[in-house]
Backbone as XML, in Angstrom:
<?xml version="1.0"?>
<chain id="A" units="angstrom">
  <residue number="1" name="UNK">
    <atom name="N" x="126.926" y="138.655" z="87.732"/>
    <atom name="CA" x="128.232" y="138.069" z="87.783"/>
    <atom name="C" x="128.821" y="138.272" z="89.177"/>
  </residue>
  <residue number="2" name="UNK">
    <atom name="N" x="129.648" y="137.539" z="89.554"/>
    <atom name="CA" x="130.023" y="137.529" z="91.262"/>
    <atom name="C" x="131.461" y="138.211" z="91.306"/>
  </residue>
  <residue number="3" name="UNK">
    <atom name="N" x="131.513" y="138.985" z="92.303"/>
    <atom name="CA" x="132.740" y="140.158" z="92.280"/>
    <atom name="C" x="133.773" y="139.183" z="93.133"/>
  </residue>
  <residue number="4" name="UNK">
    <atom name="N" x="133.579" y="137.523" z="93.365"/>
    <atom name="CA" x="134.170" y="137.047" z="94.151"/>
    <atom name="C" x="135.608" y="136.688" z="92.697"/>
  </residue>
  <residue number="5" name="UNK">
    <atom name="N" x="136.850" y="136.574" z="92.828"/>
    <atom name="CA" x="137.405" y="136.526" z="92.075"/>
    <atom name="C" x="137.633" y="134.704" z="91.714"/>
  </residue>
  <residue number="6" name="UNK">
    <atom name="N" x="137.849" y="134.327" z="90.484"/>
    <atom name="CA" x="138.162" y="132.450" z="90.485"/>
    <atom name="C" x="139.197" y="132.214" z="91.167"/>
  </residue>
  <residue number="7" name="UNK">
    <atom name="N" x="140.225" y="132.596" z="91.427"/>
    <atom name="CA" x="140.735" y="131.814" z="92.208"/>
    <atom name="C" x="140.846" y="131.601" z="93.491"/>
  </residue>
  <residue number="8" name="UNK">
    <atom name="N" x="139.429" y="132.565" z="93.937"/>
    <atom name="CA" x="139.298" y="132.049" z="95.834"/>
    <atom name="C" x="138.011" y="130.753" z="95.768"/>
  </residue>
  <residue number="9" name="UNK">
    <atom name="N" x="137.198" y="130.895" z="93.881"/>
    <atom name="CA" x="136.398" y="129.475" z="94.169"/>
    <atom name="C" x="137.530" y="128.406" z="93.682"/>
  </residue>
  <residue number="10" name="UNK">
    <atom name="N" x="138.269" y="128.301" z="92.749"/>
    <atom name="CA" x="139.204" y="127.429" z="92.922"/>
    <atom name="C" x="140.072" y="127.024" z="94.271"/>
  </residue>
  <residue number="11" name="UNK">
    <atom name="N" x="139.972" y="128.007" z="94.902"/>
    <atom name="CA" x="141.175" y="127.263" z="95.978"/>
    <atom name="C" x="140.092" y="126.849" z="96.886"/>
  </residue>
  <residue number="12" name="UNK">
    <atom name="N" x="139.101" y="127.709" z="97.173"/>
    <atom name="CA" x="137.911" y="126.405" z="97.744"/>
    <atom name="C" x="137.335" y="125.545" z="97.361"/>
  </residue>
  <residue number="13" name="UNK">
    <atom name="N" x="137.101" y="124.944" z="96.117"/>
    <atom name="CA" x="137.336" y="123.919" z="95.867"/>
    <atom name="C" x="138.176" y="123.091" z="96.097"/>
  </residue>
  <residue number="14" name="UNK">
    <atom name="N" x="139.933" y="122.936" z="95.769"/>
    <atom name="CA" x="140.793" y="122.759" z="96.327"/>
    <atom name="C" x="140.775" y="122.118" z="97.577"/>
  </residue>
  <residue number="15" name="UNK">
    <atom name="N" x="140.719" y="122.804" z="98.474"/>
    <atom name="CA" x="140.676" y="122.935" z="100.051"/>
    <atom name="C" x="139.253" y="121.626" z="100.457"/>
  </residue>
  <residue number="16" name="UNK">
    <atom name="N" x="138.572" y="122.154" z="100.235"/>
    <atom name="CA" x="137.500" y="121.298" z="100.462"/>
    <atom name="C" x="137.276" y="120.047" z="99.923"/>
  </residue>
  <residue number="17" name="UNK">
    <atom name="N" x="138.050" y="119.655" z="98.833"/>
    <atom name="CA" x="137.978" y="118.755" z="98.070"/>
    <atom name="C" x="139.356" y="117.190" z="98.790"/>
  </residue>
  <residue number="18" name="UNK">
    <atom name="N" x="139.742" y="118.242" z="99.493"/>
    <atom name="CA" x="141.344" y="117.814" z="99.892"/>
    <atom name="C" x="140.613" y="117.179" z="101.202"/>
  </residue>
  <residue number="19" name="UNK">
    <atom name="N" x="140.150" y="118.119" z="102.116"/>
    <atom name="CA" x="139.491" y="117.926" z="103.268"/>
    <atom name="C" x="138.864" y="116.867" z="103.437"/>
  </residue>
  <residue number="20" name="UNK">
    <atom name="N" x="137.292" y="116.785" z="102.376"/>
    <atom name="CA" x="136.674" y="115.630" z="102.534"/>
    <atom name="C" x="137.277" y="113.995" z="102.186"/>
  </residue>
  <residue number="21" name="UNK">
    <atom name="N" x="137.808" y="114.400" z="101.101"/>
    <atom name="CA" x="138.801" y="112.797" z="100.867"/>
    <atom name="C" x="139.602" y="112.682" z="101.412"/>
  </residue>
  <residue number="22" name="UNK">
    <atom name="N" x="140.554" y="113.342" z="102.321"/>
    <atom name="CA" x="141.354" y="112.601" z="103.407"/>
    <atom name="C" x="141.943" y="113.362" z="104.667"/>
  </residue>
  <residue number="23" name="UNK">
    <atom name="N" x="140.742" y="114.157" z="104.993"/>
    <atom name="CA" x="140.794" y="114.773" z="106.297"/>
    <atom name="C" x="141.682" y="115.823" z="106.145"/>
  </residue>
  <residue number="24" name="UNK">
    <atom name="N" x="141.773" y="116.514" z="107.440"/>
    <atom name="CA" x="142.501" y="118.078" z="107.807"/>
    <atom name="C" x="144.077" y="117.711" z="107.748"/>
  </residue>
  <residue number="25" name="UNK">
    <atom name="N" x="144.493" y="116.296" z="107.744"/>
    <atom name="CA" x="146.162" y="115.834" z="107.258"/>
    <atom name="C" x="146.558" y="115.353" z="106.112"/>
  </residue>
  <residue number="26" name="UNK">
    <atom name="N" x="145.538" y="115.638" z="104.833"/>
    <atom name="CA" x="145.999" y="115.570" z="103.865"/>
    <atom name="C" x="147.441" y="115.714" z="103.167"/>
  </residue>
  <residue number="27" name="UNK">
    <atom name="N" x="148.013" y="116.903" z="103.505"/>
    <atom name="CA" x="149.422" y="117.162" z="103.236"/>
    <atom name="C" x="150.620" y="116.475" z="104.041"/>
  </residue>
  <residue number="28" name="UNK">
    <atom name="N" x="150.136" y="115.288" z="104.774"/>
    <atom name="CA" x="150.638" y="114.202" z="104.812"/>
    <atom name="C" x="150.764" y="112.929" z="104.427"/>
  </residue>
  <residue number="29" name="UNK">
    <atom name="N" x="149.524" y="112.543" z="104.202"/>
    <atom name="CA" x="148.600" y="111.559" z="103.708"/>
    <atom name="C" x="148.929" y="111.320" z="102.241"/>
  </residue>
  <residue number="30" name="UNK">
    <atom name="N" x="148.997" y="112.290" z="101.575"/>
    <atom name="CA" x="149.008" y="112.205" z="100.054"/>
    <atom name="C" x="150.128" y="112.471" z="99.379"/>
  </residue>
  <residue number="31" name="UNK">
    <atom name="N" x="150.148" y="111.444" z="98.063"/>
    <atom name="CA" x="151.484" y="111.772" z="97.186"/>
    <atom name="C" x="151.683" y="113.056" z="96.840"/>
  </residue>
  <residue number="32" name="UNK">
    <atom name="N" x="152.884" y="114.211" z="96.976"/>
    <atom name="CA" x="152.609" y="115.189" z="96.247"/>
    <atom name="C" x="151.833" y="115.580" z="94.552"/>
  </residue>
  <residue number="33" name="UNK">
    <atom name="N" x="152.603" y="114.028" z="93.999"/>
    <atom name="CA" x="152.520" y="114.287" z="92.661"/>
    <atom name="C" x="150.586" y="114.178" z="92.626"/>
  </residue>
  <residue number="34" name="UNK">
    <atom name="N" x="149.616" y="113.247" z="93.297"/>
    <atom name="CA" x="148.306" y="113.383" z="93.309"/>
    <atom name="C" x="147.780" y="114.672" z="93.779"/>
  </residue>
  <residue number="35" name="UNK">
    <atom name="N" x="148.189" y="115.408" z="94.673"/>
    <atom name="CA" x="148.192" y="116.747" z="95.064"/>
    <atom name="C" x="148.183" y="117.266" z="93.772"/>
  </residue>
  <residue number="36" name="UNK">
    <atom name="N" x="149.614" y="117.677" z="93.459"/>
    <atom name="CA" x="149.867" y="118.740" z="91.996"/>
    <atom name="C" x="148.447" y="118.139" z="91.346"/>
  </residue>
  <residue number="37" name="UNK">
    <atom name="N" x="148.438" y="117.192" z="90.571"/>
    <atom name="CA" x="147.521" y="116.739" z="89.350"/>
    <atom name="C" x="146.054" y="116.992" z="89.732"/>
  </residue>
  <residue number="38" name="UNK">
    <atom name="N" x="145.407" y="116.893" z="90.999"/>
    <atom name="CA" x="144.050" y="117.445" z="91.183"/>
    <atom name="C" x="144.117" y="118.970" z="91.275"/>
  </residue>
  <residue number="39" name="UNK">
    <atom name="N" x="145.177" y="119.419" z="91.856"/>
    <atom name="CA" x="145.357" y="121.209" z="91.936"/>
    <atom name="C" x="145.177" y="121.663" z="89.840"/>
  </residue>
  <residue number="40" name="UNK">
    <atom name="N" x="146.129" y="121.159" z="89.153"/>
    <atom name="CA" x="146.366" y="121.660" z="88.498"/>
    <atom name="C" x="144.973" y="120.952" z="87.381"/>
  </residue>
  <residue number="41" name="UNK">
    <atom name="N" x="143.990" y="119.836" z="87.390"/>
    <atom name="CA" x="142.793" y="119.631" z="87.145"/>
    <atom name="C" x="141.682" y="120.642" z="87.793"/>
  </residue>
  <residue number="42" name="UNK">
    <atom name="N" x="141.583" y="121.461" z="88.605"/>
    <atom name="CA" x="141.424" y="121.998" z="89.419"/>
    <atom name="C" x="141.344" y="123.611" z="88.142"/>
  </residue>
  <residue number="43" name="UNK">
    <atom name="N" x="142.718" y="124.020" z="88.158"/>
    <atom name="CA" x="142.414" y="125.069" z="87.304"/>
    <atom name="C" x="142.333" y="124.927" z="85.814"/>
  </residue>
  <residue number="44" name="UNK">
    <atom name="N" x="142.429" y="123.890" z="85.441"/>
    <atom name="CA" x="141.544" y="123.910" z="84.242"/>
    <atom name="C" x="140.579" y="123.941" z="83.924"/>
  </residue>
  <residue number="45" name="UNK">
    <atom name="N" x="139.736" y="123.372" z="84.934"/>
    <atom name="CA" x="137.922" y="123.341" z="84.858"/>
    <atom name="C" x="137.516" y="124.526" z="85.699"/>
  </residue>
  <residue number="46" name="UNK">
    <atom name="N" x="138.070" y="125.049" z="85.801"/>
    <atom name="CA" x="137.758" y="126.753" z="86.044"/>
    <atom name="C" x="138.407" y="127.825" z="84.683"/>
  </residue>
  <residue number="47" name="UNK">
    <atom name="N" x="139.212" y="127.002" z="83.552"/>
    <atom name="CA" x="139.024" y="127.649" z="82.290"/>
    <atom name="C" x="140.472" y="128.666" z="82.612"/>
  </residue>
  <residue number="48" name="UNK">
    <atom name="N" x="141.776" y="128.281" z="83.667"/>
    <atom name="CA" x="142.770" y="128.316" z="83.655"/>
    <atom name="C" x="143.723" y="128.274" z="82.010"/>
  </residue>
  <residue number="49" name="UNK">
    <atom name="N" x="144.665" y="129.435" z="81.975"/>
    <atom name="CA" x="145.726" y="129.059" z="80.819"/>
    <atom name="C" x="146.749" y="129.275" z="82.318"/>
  </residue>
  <residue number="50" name="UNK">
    <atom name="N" x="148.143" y="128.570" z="81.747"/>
    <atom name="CA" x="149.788" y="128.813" z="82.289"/>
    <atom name="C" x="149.713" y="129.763" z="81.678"/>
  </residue>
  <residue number="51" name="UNK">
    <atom name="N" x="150.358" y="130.384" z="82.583"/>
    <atom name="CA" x="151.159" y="132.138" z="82.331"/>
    <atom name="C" x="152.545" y="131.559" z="81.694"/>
  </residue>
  <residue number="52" name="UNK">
    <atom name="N" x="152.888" y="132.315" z="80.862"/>
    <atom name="CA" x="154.260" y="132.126" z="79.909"/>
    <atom name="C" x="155.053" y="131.840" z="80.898"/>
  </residue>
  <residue number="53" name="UNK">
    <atom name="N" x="156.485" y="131.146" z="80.437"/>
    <atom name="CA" x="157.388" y="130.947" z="81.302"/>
    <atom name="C" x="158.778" y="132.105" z="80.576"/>
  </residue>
  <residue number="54" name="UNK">
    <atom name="N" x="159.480" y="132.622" z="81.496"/>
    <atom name="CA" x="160.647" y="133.111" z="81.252"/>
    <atom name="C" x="161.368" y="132.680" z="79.957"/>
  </residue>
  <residue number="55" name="UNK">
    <atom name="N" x="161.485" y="133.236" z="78.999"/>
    <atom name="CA" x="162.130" y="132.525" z="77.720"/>
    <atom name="C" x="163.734" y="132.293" z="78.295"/>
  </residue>
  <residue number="56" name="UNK">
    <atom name="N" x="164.055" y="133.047" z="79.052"/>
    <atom name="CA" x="165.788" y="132.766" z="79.516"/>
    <atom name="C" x="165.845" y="131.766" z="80.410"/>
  </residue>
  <residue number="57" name="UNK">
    <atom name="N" x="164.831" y="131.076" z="80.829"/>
    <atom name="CA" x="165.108" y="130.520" z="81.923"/>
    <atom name="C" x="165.095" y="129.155" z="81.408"/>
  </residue>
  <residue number="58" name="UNK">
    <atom name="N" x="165.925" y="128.174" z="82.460"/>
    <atom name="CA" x="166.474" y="126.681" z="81.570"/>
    <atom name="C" x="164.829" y="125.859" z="81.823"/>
  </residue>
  <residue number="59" name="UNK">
    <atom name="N" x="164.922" y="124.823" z="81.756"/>
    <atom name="CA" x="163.908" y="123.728" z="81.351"/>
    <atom name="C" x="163.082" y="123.789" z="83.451"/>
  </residue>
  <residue number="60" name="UNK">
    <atom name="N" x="162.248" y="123.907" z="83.199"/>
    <atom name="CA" x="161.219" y="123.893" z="84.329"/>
    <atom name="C" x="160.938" y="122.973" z="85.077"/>
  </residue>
  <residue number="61" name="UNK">
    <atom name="N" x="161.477" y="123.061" z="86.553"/>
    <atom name="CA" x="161.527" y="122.258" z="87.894"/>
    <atom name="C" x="160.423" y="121.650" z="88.297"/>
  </residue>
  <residue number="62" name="UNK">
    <atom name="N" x="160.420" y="119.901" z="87.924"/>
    <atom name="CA" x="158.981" y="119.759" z="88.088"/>
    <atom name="C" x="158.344" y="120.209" z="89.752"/>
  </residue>
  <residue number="63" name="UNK">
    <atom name="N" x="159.083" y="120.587" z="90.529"/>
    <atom name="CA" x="158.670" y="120.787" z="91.966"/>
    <atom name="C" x="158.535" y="122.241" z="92.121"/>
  </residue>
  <residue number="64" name="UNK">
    <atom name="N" x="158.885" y="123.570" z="90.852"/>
    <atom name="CA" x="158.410" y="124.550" z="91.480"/>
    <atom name="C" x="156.729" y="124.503" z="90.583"/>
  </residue>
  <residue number="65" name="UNK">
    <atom name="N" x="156.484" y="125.373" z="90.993"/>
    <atom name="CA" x="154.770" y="126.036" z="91.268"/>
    <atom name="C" x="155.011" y="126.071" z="89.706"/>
  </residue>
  <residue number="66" name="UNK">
    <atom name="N" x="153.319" y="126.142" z="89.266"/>
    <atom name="CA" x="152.818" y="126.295" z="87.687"/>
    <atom name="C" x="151.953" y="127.535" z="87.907"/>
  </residue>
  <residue number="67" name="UNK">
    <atom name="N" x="151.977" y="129.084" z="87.490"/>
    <atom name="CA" x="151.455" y="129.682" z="87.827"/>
    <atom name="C" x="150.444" y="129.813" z="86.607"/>
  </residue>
  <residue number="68" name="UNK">
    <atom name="N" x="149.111" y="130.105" z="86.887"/>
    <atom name="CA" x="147.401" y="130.004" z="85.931"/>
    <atom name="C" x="147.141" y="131.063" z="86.009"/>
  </residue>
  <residue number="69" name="UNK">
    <atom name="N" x="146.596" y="131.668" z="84.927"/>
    <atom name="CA" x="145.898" y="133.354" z="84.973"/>
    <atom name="C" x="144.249" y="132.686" z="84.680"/>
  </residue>
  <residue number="70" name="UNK">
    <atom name="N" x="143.104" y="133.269" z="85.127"/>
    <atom name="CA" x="142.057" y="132.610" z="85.079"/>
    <atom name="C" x="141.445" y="133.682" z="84.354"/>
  </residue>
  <residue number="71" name="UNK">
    <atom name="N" x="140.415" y="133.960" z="83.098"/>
    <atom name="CA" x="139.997" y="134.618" z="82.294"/>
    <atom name="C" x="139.527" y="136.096" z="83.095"/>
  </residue>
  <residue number="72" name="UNK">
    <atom name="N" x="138.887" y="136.626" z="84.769"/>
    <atom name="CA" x="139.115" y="137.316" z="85.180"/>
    <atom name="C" x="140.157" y="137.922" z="85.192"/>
  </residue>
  <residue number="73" name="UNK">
    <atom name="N" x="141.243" y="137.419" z="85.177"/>
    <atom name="CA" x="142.377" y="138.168" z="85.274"/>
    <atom name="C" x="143.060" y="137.711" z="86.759"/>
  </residue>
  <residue number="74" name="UNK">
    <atom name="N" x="142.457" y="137.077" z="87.716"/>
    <atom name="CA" x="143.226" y="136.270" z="89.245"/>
    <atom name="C" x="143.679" y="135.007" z="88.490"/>
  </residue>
  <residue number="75" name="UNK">
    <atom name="N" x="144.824" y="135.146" z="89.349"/>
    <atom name="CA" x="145.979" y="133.894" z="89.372"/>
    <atom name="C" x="145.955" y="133.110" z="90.687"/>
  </residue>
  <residue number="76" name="UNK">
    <atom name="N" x="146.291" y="132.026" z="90.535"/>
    <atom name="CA" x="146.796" y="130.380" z="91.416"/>
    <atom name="C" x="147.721" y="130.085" z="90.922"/>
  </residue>
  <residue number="77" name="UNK">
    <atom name="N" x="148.634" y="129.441" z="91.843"/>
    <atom name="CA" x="149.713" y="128.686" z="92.088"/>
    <atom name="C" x="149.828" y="127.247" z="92.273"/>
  </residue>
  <residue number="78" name="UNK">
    <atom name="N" x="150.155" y="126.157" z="91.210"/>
    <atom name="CA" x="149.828" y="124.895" z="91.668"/>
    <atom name="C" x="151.013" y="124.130" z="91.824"/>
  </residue>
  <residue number="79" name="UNK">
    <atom name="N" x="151.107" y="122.915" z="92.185"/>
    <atom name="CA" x="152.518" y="122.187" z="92.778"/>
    <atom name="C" x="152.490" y="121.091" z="93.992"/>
  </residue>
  <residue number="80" name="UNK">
    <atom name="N" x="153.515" y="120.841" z="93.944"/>
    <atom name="CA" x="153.168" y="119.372" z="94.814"/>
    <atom name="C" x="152.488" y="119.939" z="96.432"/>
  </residue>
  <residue number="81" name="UNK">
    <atom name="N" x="152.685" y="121.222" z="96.790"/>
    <atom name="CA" x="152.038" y="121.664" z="97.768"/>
    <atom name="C" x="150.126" y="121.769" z="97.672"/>
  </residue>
  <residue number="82" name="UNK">
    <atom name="N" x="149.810" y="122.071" z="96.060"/>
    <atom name="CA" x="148.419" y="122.236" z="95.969"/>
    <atom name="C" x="148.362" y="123.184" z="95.214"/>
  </residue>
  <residue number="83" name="UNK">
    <atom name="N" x="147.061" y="124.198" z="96.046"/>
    <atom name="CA" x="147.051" y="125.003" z="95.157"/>
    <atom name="C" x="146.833" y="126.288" z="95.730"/>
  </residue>
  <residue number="84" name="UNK">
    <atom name="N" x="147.168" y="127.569" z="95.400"/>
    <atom name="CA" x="147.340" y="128.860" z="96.397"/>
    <atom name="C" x="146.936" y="129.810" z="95.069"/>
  </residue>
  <residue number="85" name="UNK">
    <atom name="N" x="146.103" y="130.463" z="96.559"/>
    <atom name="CA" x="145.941" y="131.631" z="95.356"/>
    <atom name="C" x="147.034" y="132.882" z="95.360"/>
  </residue>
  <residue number="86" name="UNK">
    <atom name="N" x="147.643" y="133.807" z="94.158"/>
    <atom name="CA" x="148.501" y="134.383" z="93.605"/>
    <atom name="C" x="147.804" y="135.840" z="93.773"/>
  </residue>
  <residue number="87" name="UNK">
    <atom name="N" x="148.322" y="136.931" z="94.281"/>
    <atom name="CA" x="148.272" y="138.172" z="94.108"/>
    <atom name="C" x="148.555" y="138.841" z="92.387"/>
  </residue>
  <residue number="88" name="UNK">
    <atom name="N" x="147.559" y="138.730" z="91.981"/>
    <atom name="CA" x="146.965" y="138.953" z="90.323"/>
    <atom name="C" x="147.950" y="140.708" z="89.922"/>
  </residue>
  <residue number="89" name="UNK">
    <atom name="N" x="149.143" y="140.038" z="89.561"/>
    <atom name="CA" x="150.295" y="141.658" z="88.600"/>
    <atom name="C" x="149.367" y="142.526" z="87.628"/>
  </residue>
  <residue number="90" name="UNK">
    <atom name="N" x="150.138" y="143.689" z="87.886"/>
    <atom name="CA" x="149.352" y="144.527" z="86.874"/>
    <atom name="C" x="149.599" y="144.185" z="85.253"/>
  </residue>
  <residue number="91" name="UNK">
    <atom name="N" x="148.683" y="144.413" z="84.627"/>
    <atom name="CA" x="148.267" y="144.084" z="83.472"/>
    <atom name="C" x="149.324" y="143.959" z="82.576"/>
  </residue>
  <residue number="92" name="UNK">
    <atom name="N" x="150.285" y="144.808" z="82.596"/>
    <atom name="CA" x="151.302" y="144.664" z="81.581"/>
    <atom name="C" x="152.274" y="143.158" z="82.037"/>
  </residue>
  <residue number="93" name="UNK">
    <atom name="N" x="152.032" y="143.118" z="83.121"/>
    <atom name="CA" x="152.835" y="141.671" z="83.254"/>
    <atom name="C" x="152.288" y="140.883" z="83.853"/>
  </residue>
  <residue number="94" name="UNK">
    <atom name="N" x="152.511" y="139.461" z="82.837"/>
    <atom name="CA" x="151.479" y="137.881" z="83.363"/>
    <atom name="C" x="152.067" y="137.601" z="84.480"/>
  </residue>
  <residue number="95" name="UNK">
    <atom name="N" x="151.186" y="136.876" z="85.247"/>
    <atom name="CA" x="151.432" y="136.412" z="86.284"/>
    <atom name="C" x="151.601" y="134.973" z="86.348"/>
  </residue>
</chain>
């Protein structure tokens, strides 16, 4: 098994995937909302769940970040920016 964690092969995927279909100015080039939707296709086929959302908090900004816990236990960040990988919280709290 590889000690590399999923979400540095997800975000290289990501990255590279971004790269070859429309060069190193992608994050100009492209709709955010096609951004978000391959980021967040992206961590599902790496077997991604959403981390719970705040029960107090009102109805969810489609422009902030969707944060993914990946069955390792590393998290990504997805959104009209893409996709980033997340510094993985200690266990008692999802990330």
């Amino acid at each position: 098994m590889s000690a590399t964690p999923t979400a540095s092969h997800a975000w290289n995927l990501f990255s590279l995937t971004m790269e070859n279909r429309f060069g190193s100015a992608w994050r100009s080039l492209v709709e955010p909302d096609s951004v978000a939707a391959l980021a967040e296709e992206i961590a599902v086929g790496f077997g991604g769940m959403v981390a719970p959302v705040d029960a107090a908090s009102q109805e969810p900004d489609p422009h902030d970040a969707t944060l993914w816990r990946f069955p390792d236990g590393s998290c990504v960040a997805t959104g009209a920016f893409g996709l980033r990988r997340e510094i993985p919280l200690p266990r008692q709290v999802v990330c």
